[in-house]
Short mmCIF file of C-alpha atoms in Angstrom, two decimals:
data_model
loop_
_atom_site.label_atom_id
_atom_site.label_comp_id
_atom_site.label_asym_id
_atom_site.label_seq_id
_atom_site.Cartn_x
_atom_site.Cartn_y
_atom_site.Cartn_z
CA MET A 30 -39.20 20.71 71.39
CA GLN A 31 -36.59 20.88 74.14
CA ARG A 32 -34.26 17.90 74.34
CA TYR A 33 -32.94 17.20 77.83
CA SER A 34 -31.79 14.19 79.81
CA ASN A 35 -29.78 15.14 82.96
CA LEU A 36 -28.15 11.68 82.78
CA GLY A 37 -24.63 12.78 83.69
CA SER A 38 -22.28 9.79 83.91
CA LEU A 39 -25.09 7.46 82.78
CA GLU A 40 -24.96 8.76 79.21
CA ARG A 41 -22.88 5.68 78.33
CA SER A 42 -25.57 3.32 79.63
CA THR A 43 -27.17 2.08 76.41
CA PHE A 44 -28.89 -1.00 75.08
CA ASP A 45 -25.80 -1.75 72.98
CA ASN A 46 -23.57 -2.29 76.02
CA LEU A 47 -26.20 -4.17 78.03
CA GLU A 48 -26.39 -7.96 77.93
CA PRO A 49 -29.94 -8.92 76.81
CA LYS A 50 -30.06 -11.67 79.47
CA GLY A 51 -28.11 -9.79 82.15
CA ARG A 52 -24.98 -11.03 83.89
CA SER A 53 -26.45 -13.61 86.26
CA GLY A 54 -25.71 -17.27 85.81
CA SER A 55 -29.14 -18.18 87.18
CA PRO A 56 -31.59 -19.29 84.43
CA SER A 57 -34.54 -17.78 86.30
CA ARG A 58 -32.78 -14.42 86.62
CA GLN A 59 -31.76 -14.53 82.96
CA GLU A 60 -35.38 -15.15 82.05
CA GLN A 61 -36.48 -12.21 84.22
CA PHE A 62 -33.91 -9.87 82.72
CA ALA A 63 -34.58 -10.89 79.12
CA ARG A 64 -38.29 -10.21 79.60
CA ALA A 65 -37.58 -6.76 81.06
CA TYR A 66 -34.96 -5.99 78.38
CA ASN A 67 -37.29 -6.82 75.49
CA ALA A 68 -40.14 -4.87 77.09
CA ALA A 69 -37.83 -1.87 77.60
CA ARG A 70 -36.87 -1.87 73.92
CA ALA A 71 -40.55 -1.98 72.95
CA PHE A 72 -41.38 0.83 75.40
CA THR A 73 -38.53 2.95 73.99
CA ALA A 74 -39.92 2.59 70.48
CA GLU A 75 -43.40 3.68 71.62
CA PRO A 76 -43.54 5.07 75.18
CA LYS A 77 -46.99 4.56 76.65
CA GLY A 78 -48.08 4.21 80.25
CA TRP A 79 -45.74 3.48 83.13
CA PHE A 80 -42.76 1.15 82.81
CA ILE A 81 -41.68 0.04 86.29
CA ILE A 82 -38.51 -1.87 87.19
CA SER A 83 -38.04 -3.48 90.59
CA GLY A 84 -35.19 -5.63 91.80
CA THR A 85 -32.08 -6.11 93.86
CA SER A 86 -29.10 -3.77 93.95
CA GLY A 87 -26.69 -4.37 91.08
CA SER A 88 -29.25 -6.19 88.95
CA GLY A 89 -28.99 -3.69 86.08
CA LYS A 90 -32.25 -1.86 86.58
CA THR A 91 -30.67 1.64 86.54
CA HIS A 92 -28.73 0.78 83.37
CA LEU A 93 -31.97 -0.40 81.76
CA ALA A 94 -33.83 2.80 82.71
CA ALA A 95 -30.95 5.02 81.56
CA ALA A 96 -30.80 3.13 78.26
CA ILE A 97 -34.42 4.08 77.59
CA ALA A 98 -33.69 7.78 78.20
CA ASN A 99 -30.46 7.69 76.16
CA GLU A 100 -32.10 6.01 73.18
CA ARG A 101 -35.01 8.46 73.18
CA THR A 102 -32.70 11.51 73.28
CA ARG A 103 -30.46 9.95 70.61
CA GLN A 104 -33.51 9.78 68.37
CA GLY A 105 -34.20 13.47 69.03
CA ASN A 106 -37.05 12.95 71.49
CA PRO A 107 -37.16 14.75 74.85
CA ALA A 108 -36.59 12.65 77.95
CA LEU A 109 -35.81 13.72 81.51
CA TYR A 110 -33.82 11.43 83.81
CA LEU A 111 -33.70 12.12 87.55
CA SER A 112 -33.15 10.05 90.65
CA ALA A 113 -35.73 10.64 93.36
CA PRO A 114 -33.11 12.01 95.84
CA ASP A 115 -31.73 14.41 93.20
CA LEU A 116 -35.24 15.54 92.31
CA LEU A 117 -35.99 16.39 95.93
CA ASP A 118 -32.65 18.22 96.29
CA HIS A 119 -33.44 20.28 93.17
CA LEU A 120 -36.87 21.15 94.54
CA ARG A 121 -35.42 22.25 97.88
CA SER A 122 -32.71 24.38 96.26
CA ALA A 123 -35.28 25.96 93.93
CA PHE A 124 -36.62 27.89 96.93
CA SER A 125 -33.24 29.66 97.20
CA PRO A 126 -33.07 33.22 95.84
CA GLY A 127 -30.01 32.32 93.75
CA SER A 128 -31.64 29.32 92.09
CA GLU A 129 -31.19 29.03 88.31
CA MET A 130 -34.82 27.98 87.92
CA PRO A 131 -37.68 28.98 90.25
CA TYR A 132 -39.44 26.18 92.11
CA ASP A 133 -42.71 26.44 90.17
CA GLU A 134 -40.93 26.40 86.81
CA PHE A 135 -38.76 23.41 87.71
CA PHE A 136 -41.64 21.39 89.18
CA GLU A 137 -43.76 22.12 86.10
CA LYS A 138 -40.92 20.97 83.84
CA VAL A 139 -40.65 17.64 85.66
CA ARG A 140 -44.39 17.16 86.01
CA ASN A 141 -45.06 17.61 82.28
CA ALA A 142 -41.91 16.03 80.83
CA PRO A 143 -42.92 14.06 77.69
CA LEU A 144 -40.96 11.14 79.14
CA LEU A 145 -39.81 11.08 82.76
CA VAL A 146 -37.38 8.49 84.08
CA LEU A 147 -37.45 8.50 87.89
CA ASP A 148 -34.72 6.35 89.38
CA ASP A 149 -34.11 5.21 92.96
CA LEU A 150 -37.66 5.59 94.26
CA SER A 151 -37.83 4.15 97.76
CA ALA A 152 -40.69 3.43 100.12
CA GLN A 153 -38.63 5.15 102.82
CA THR A 154 -38.72 8.63 101.30
CA GLY A 155 -38.13 10.50 104.54
CA THR A 156 -39.92 13.71 105.46
CA PRO A 157 -43.65 14.36 105.00
CA TRP A 158 -42.70 17.22 102.63
CA ALA A 159 -40.71 14.85 100.40
CA LYS A 160 -43.53 12.30 100.34
CA GLU A 161 -46.04 15.02 99.46
CA LYS A 162 -43.93 16.33 96.54
CA LEU A 163 -43.43 12.85 95.08
CA ASP A 164 -47.12 12.09 95.52
CA GLN A 165 -48.10 15.31 93.74
CA LEU A 166 -45.75 14.51 90.86
CA LEU A 167 -46.79 10.89 90.42
CA THR A 168 -50.50 11.61 90.90
CA TYR A 169 -50.39 14.20 88.14
CA ARG A 170 -48.53 11.94 85.72
CA PHE A 171 -50.77 8.98 86.56
CA ASN A 172 -53.99 10.94 85.99
CA SER A 173 -52.55 12.45 82.80
CA GLU A 174 -51.26 9.03 81.67
CA LEU A 175 -47.87 10.54 80.81
CA PRO A 176 -45.13 8.05 79.83
CA THR A 177 -43.02 7.38 82.91
CA VAL A 178 -40.22 4.99 83.82
CA ILE A 179 -39.83 4.28 87.54
CA VAL A 180 -37.00 2.32 89.15
CA LEU A 181 -38.06 0.99 92.55
CA GLN A 182 -35.52 0.52 95.31
CA SER A 183 -38.16 -1.15 97.50
CA PRO A 184 -40.61 -3.96 96.65
CA PRO A 185 -43.98 -2.61 95.42
CA GLU A 186 -45.83 -3.99 98.45
CA GLN A 187 -43.79 -1.76 100.80
CA PHE A 188 -45.12 1.50 99.35
CA GLU A 189 -48.05 3.37 100.83
CA ASP A 190 -51.55 2.47 99.69
CA ARG A 191 -52.02 5.25 97.14
CA LEU A 192 -48.86 4.56 95.13
CA ARG A 193 -49.13 0.79 95.56
CA THR A 194 -52.65 0.88 94.11
CA ARG A 195 -51.39 2.84 91.11
CA LEU A 196 -48.52 0.43 90.53
CA ALA A 197 -51.09 -2.39 90.51
CA ASP A 198 -53.20 -0.69 87.83
CA THR A 199 -52.55 -3.01 84.87
CA ARG A 200 -54.39 -0.65 82.54
CA LEU A 201 -51.49 1.82 82.73
CA CYS A 202 -48.58 0.11 84.53
CA ARG A 203 -46.24 -2.77 83.76
CA ILE A 204 -43.89 -4.00 86.51
CA TYR A 205 -40.76 -6.02 85.74
CA THR A 206 -38.79 -7.61 88.57
CA ILE A 207 -35.15 -8.48 87.92
CA GLY A 208 -32.32 -9.84 90.01
CA GLU A 209 -34.47 -11.83 92.44
CA GLU A 210 -34.89 -15.57 92.59
CA LYS A 211 -38.49 -16.59 92.24
CA SER A 212 -39.91 -17.48 95.63
CA LEU A 213 -42.95 -17.18 97.85
CA LEU A 214 -42.39 -13.43 98.06
CA GLY A 215 -41.69 -12.95 94.36
CA TYR A 216 -43.89 -13.08 91.31
CA GLY A 217 -43.07 -16.27 89.48
CA TRP A 218 -43.51 -20.03 89.72
CA SER A 219 -41.43 -21.66 92.44
CA PRO A 220 -40.45 -25.35 91.95
CA GLN A 221 -43.48 -26.81 93.74
CA PHE A 222 -45.74 -25.26 91.10
CA ALA A 223 -44.23 -27.08 88.10
CA VAL A 224 -47.67 -28.40 87.09
CA GLN A 225 -49.39 -25.00 87.33
CA LYS A 226 -46.59 -23.41 85.29
CA GLY A 227 -47.76 -25.45 82.30
CA MET A 228 -51.47 -24.62 82.65
CA THR A 229 -52.58 -22.21 79.93
CA PHE A 230 -55.77 -21.25 78.17
CA GLN A 231 -54.46 -22.96 75.04
CA ASN A 232 -54.16 -26.39 76.70
CA PHE A 233 -57.25 -26.15 78.88
CA MET A 234 -58.78 -29.61 78.84
CA GLU A 235 -61.32 -30.58 76.19
CA ARG A 236 -63.61 -32.84 78.18
CA VAL A 237 -65.29 -35.95 76.87
CA ASN A 238 -68.50 -37.48 78.18
CA LEU A 239 -69.92 -34.16 79.34
CA LEU A 240 -73.58 -33.30 79.03
CA PRO A 241 -74.22 -30.37 76.67
CA GLU A 242 -75.06 -28.01 79.53
CA GLN A 243 -71.87 -29.04 81.36
CA ARG A 244 -69.74 -28.44 78.27
CA GLU A 245 -71.38 -25.05 77.71
CA ASN A 246 -70.85 -24.16 81.36
CA LEU A 247 -67.14 -25.08 81.19
CA GLU A 248 -66.65 -23.03 78.03
CA ALA A 249 -68.33 -20.08 79.76
CA ALA A 250 -65.90 -20.46 82.69
CA LYS A 251 -62.95 -20.39 80.30
CA ARG A 252 -64.25 -17.25 78.56
CA LEU A 253 -64.79 -15.58 81.92
CA ALA A 254 -61.26 -16.42 83.08
CA PHE A 255 -59.73 -15.22 79.80
CA GLU A 256 -61.53 -11.88 79.93
CA PHE A 257 -60.41 -11.45 83.53
CA ALA A 258 -56.80 -12.24 82.55
CA LYS A 259 -56.84 -9.51 79.90
CA THR A 260 -58.03 -6.89 82.40
CA PRO A 261 -57.71 -8.10 86.00
CA GLU A 262 -60.25 -6.05 87.93
CA GLY A 263 -62.42 -7.05 90.86
CA TRP A 264 -62.73 -10.63 92.09
CA LEU A 265 -63.37 -13.88 90.26
CA VAL A 266 -64.51 -16.88 92.31
CA PHE A 267 -64.70 -20.40 90.83
CA GLN A 268 -66.62 -22.99 92.86
CA GLY A 269 -66.79 -26.65 91.89
CA VAL A 270 -65.73 -30.19 92.73
CA ASN A 271 -62.12 -31.36 92.66
CA GLY A 272 -60.89 -31.88 89.10
CA CYS A 273 -63.49 -29.68 87.41
CA GLY A 274 -60.86 -27.33 85.92
CA LYS A 275 -60.97 -24.35 88.29
CA THR A 276 -57.28 -24.56 89.31
CA HIS A 277 -56.24 -24.82 85.65
CA LEU A 278 -58.15 -21.65 84.81
CA ALA A 279 -56.74 -19.80 87.83
CA ALA A 280 -53.17 -20.82 86.90
CA ALA A 281 -53.82 -19.85 83.26
CA ILE A 282 -54.71 -16.33 84.44
CA VAL A 283 -51.36 -16.12 86.27
CA ASN A 284 -49.43 -17.44 83.26
CA TYR A 285 -51.16 -14.88 81.06
CA GLN A 286 -49.94 -12.13 83.42
CA TYR A 287 -46.36 -13.42 83.40
CA GLU A 288 -46.38 -13.59 79.61
CA ALA A 289 -47.48 -9.92 79.55
CA GLY A 290 -44.81 -8.96 82.11
CA ARG A 291 -47.31 -8.25 84.87
CA PRO A 292 -47.00 -9.27 88.53
CA ALA A 293 -49.23 -12.01 89.95
CA MET A 294 -49.05 -14.39 92.89
CA PHE A 295 -50.45 -17.93 93.13
CA GLN A 296 -51.01 -19.42 96.59
CA VAL A 297 -52.54 -22.75 97.62
CA VAL A 298 -54.33 -21.89 100.85
CA PRO A 299 -53.26 -24.93 102.95
CA GLU A 300 -49.62 -24.38 101.96
CA LEU A 301 -49.89 -20.63 102.59
CA LEU A 302 -51.13 -21.27 106.13
CA ASP A 303 -48.24 -23.68 106.67
CA HIS A 304 -45.78 -21.01 105.47
CA LEU A 305 -47.28 -18.48 107.85
CA ARG A 306 -47.04 -20.88 110.78
CA TYR A 307 -43.44 -21.81 109.92
CA ALA A 308 -42.47 -18.13 109.68
CA PHE A 309 -42.67 -17.96 113.47
CA SER A 310 -39.88 -20.54 113.67
CA PRO A 311 -36.30 -19.31 114.34
CA GLU A 312 -35.18 -21.38 111.31
CA SER A 313 -37.38 -19.39 108.90
CA LYS A 314 -35.43 -17.22 106.47
CA VAL A 315 -38.46 -15.02 105.81
CA SER A 316 -40.38 -13.21 108.51
CA TYR A 317 -44.09 -13.67 109.10
CA ASP A 318 -44.71 -9.98 108.36
CA GLN A 319 -42.92 -10.23 105.00
CA ILE A 320 -44.99 -13.20 103.86
CA PHE A 321 -48.29 -11.86 105.12
CA GLU A 322 -47.75 -8.38 103.67
CA SER A 323 -46.67 -9.69 100.25
CA VAL A 324 -49.77 -11.89 99.98
CA LYS A 325 -52.12 -9.24 101.33
CA THR A 326 -50.93 -6.54 98.90
CA ALA A 327 -50.09 -8.50 95.72
CA PRO A 328 -51.47 -6.64 92.66
CA LEU A 329 -53.12 -9.89 91.54
CA LEU A 330 -53.53 -12.80 93.96
CA VAL A 331 -54.85 -16.32 93.33
CA LEU A 332 -56.02 -18.21 96.41
CA ASP A 333 -56.42 -21.81 95.30
CA ASP A 334 -58.31 -24.43 97.34
CA PHE A 335 -59.92 -21.91 99.67
CA GLY A 336 -62.24 -22.80 102.54
CA GLU A 337 -61.65 -26.30 103.80
CA GLN A 338 -58.53 -25.48 105.81
CA SER A 339 -59.90 -22.54 107.80
CA SER A 340 -61.34 -24.59 110.66
CA THR A 341 -59.11 -23.25 113.44
CA PRO A 342 -59.74 -19.75 114.83
CA TRP A 343 -56.18 -18.71 113.91
CA ALA A 344 -56.53 -19.84 110.29
CA GLN A 345 -59.95 -18.21 109.98
CA GLU A 346 -58.60 -14.93 111.28
CA LYS A 347 -55.54 -14.91 108.96
CA LEU A 348 -57.63 -15.65 105.88
CA TYR A 349 -60.23 -13.09 106.88
CA GLN A 350 -57.53 -10.43 107.29
CA ILE A 351 -56.25 -11.15 103.77
CA ILE A 352 -59.73 -11.20 102.27
CA ASN A 353 -60.88 -8.09 104.11
CA TYR A 354 -57.79 -6.07 103.19
CA ARG A 355 -58.05 -6.96 99.51
CA TYR A 356 -61.80 -6.34 99.54
CA ASN A 357 -61.39 -2.84 100.97
CA ALA A 358 -58.43 -2.05 98.67
CA ARG A 359 -60.29 -3.47 95.64
CA LEU A 360 -57.25 -5.55 94.65
CA ALA A 361 -57.68 -8.08 91.84
CA THR A 362 -58.22 -11.55 93.32
CA VAL A 363 -59.05 -15.03 92.02
CA ILE A 364 -60.37 -17.64 94.43
CA THR A 365 -61.11 -21.32 93.82
CA THR A 366 -63.05 -23.44 96.28
CA THR A 367 -64.81 -26.78 96.53
CA CYS A 368 -66.99 -25.46 99.36
CA SER A 369 -70.54 -24.27 99.06
CA LEU A 370 -71.12 -20.80 100.47
CA ASP A 371 -72.80 -22.13 103.61
CA LYS A 372 -69.54 -23.92 104.48
CA ILE A 373 -67.49 -20.69 104.30
CA GLU A 374 -67.34 -18.28 107.20
CA THR A 375 -70.18 -15.75 106.85
CA ARG A 376 -68.07 -12.58 106.87
CA VAL A 377 -65.91 -14.02 104.08
CA ALA A 378 -68.77 -15.51 102.08
CA SER A 379 -70.58 -12.17 102.00
CA ARG A 380 -67.57 -10.62 100.27
CA LEU A 381 -67.23 -13.45 97.76
CA ILE A 382 -70.76 -12.86 96.47
CA ASP A 383 -70.77 -9.04 96.55
CA HIS A 384 -71.88 -8.39 92.98
CA LYS A 385 -70.36 -4.88 93.05
CA LEU A 386 -66.89 -6.43 93.20
CA SER A 387 -67.04 -10.18 92.72
CA THR A 388 -68.14 -12.60 90.01
CA PHE A 389 -69.10 -15.95 91.53
CA PHE A 390 -69.23 -18.82 89.02
CA THR A 391 -70.07 -22.46 89.73
CA ILE A 392 -68.45 -24.96 87.38
CA MET A 393 -70.85 -27.84 86.75
CA ALA A 394 -68.35 -30.30 85.22
CA PRO A 395 -67.48 -33.39 87.28
CA ASP A 396 -63.94 -34.54 88.14
CA TYR A 397 -62.06 -34.98 84.85
CA ARG A 398 -60.45 -38.14 86.24
CA GLY A 399 -63.77 -39.88 85.75
CA ASP A 400 -63.76 -39.15 82.00
CA THR A 401 -63.47 -42.06 79.60
CA ARG A 402 -60.18 -41.81 77.72
CA PRO A 403 -60.16 -42.07 73.92
CA THR A 404 -59.21 -45.56 72.69
CA GLY A 405 -57.82 -44.44 69.36
CA ARG A 406 -60.98 -45.49 67.50
CA ARG A 407 -63.21 -42.92 65.97
CA ALA A 408 -66.05 -41.98 68.30
CA PRO A 409 -69.55 -42.81 67.01
CA ARG A 410 -71.50 -39.93 65.53
CA PRO A 411 -74.17 -38.54 67.85
CA GLN A 412 -77.67 -39.60 66.88
CA ARG A 413 -80.05 -36.91 65.74
CA SER A 414 -83.06 -36.50 67.97
#
């Protein structure tokens, strides 16, 4: 089989001369880079699906992608490395009579490469022709599930709907973000979510003093959340009183995604609305459009504590726009609420209970703060009926 790389000066970019934690002194950035580095080594050993790297300039993402191609070719496996601008230049020149390789032959070579590394892919591609060529290439490789490494020069949410939807397909794609501090616009726990960061399926509360049907119901909610975490598709809505465990399960889904190197965003609705309002202020470092677009298009979004804060017309409209966009785009979404459906705006409620997309589950357990704490003595055995 043909062995090709087209790496040029990047042939010296290997895993051996790449720091496993990157060069940043920031612990959060080191954690990001280490996760991407380890995942890249695993992908190199067995390339399957799409491996996607996003991040700031100079973060090491091109070195990481080139290292994958170099290691594969060193092992005698074919791999083709191209930047998106170079690819488009090659395609244009292939129409020339003096071209070394005709257009059809070159495009077929790229389209069917056993492993394609496509660097420097930007949301601002330029001409309609360029966008069409890249769409044809990526659509073919996506449908054929061909191993592909993509380095994004723009955040995933800035790409057009078709590619953004593919990047969000967790069945085939894994996205790793490096070089960015975790924030409202990123995918990671910011400092105010220290409690949620520790919420996992493993430490989900074992409740005492629950009736058998309540305990069975809570276990069913945990199973439902765990299955959703493994394959985030559609919507999952947890309704119940404060302290019943719905936020823990929603946060556990997000932590499961982070552990698997997948993007997810956790938002508490009252705080999200405050962020959106503050974004209109001249002091805001992030624009309203940036916040709203990142929430609206996140591959997996958790909206915690939904419903009670949407009393004003402005808040209702913002939340409806988020819900409606994600409903139409079929983007994976988890929603927790203490409200009954008749307390939620009708046009939103109808989407939450659409059985074609959404699973609506009511948690019957009461507030865990009312549980009796163990005293250290052995609990009495239940009496047989």
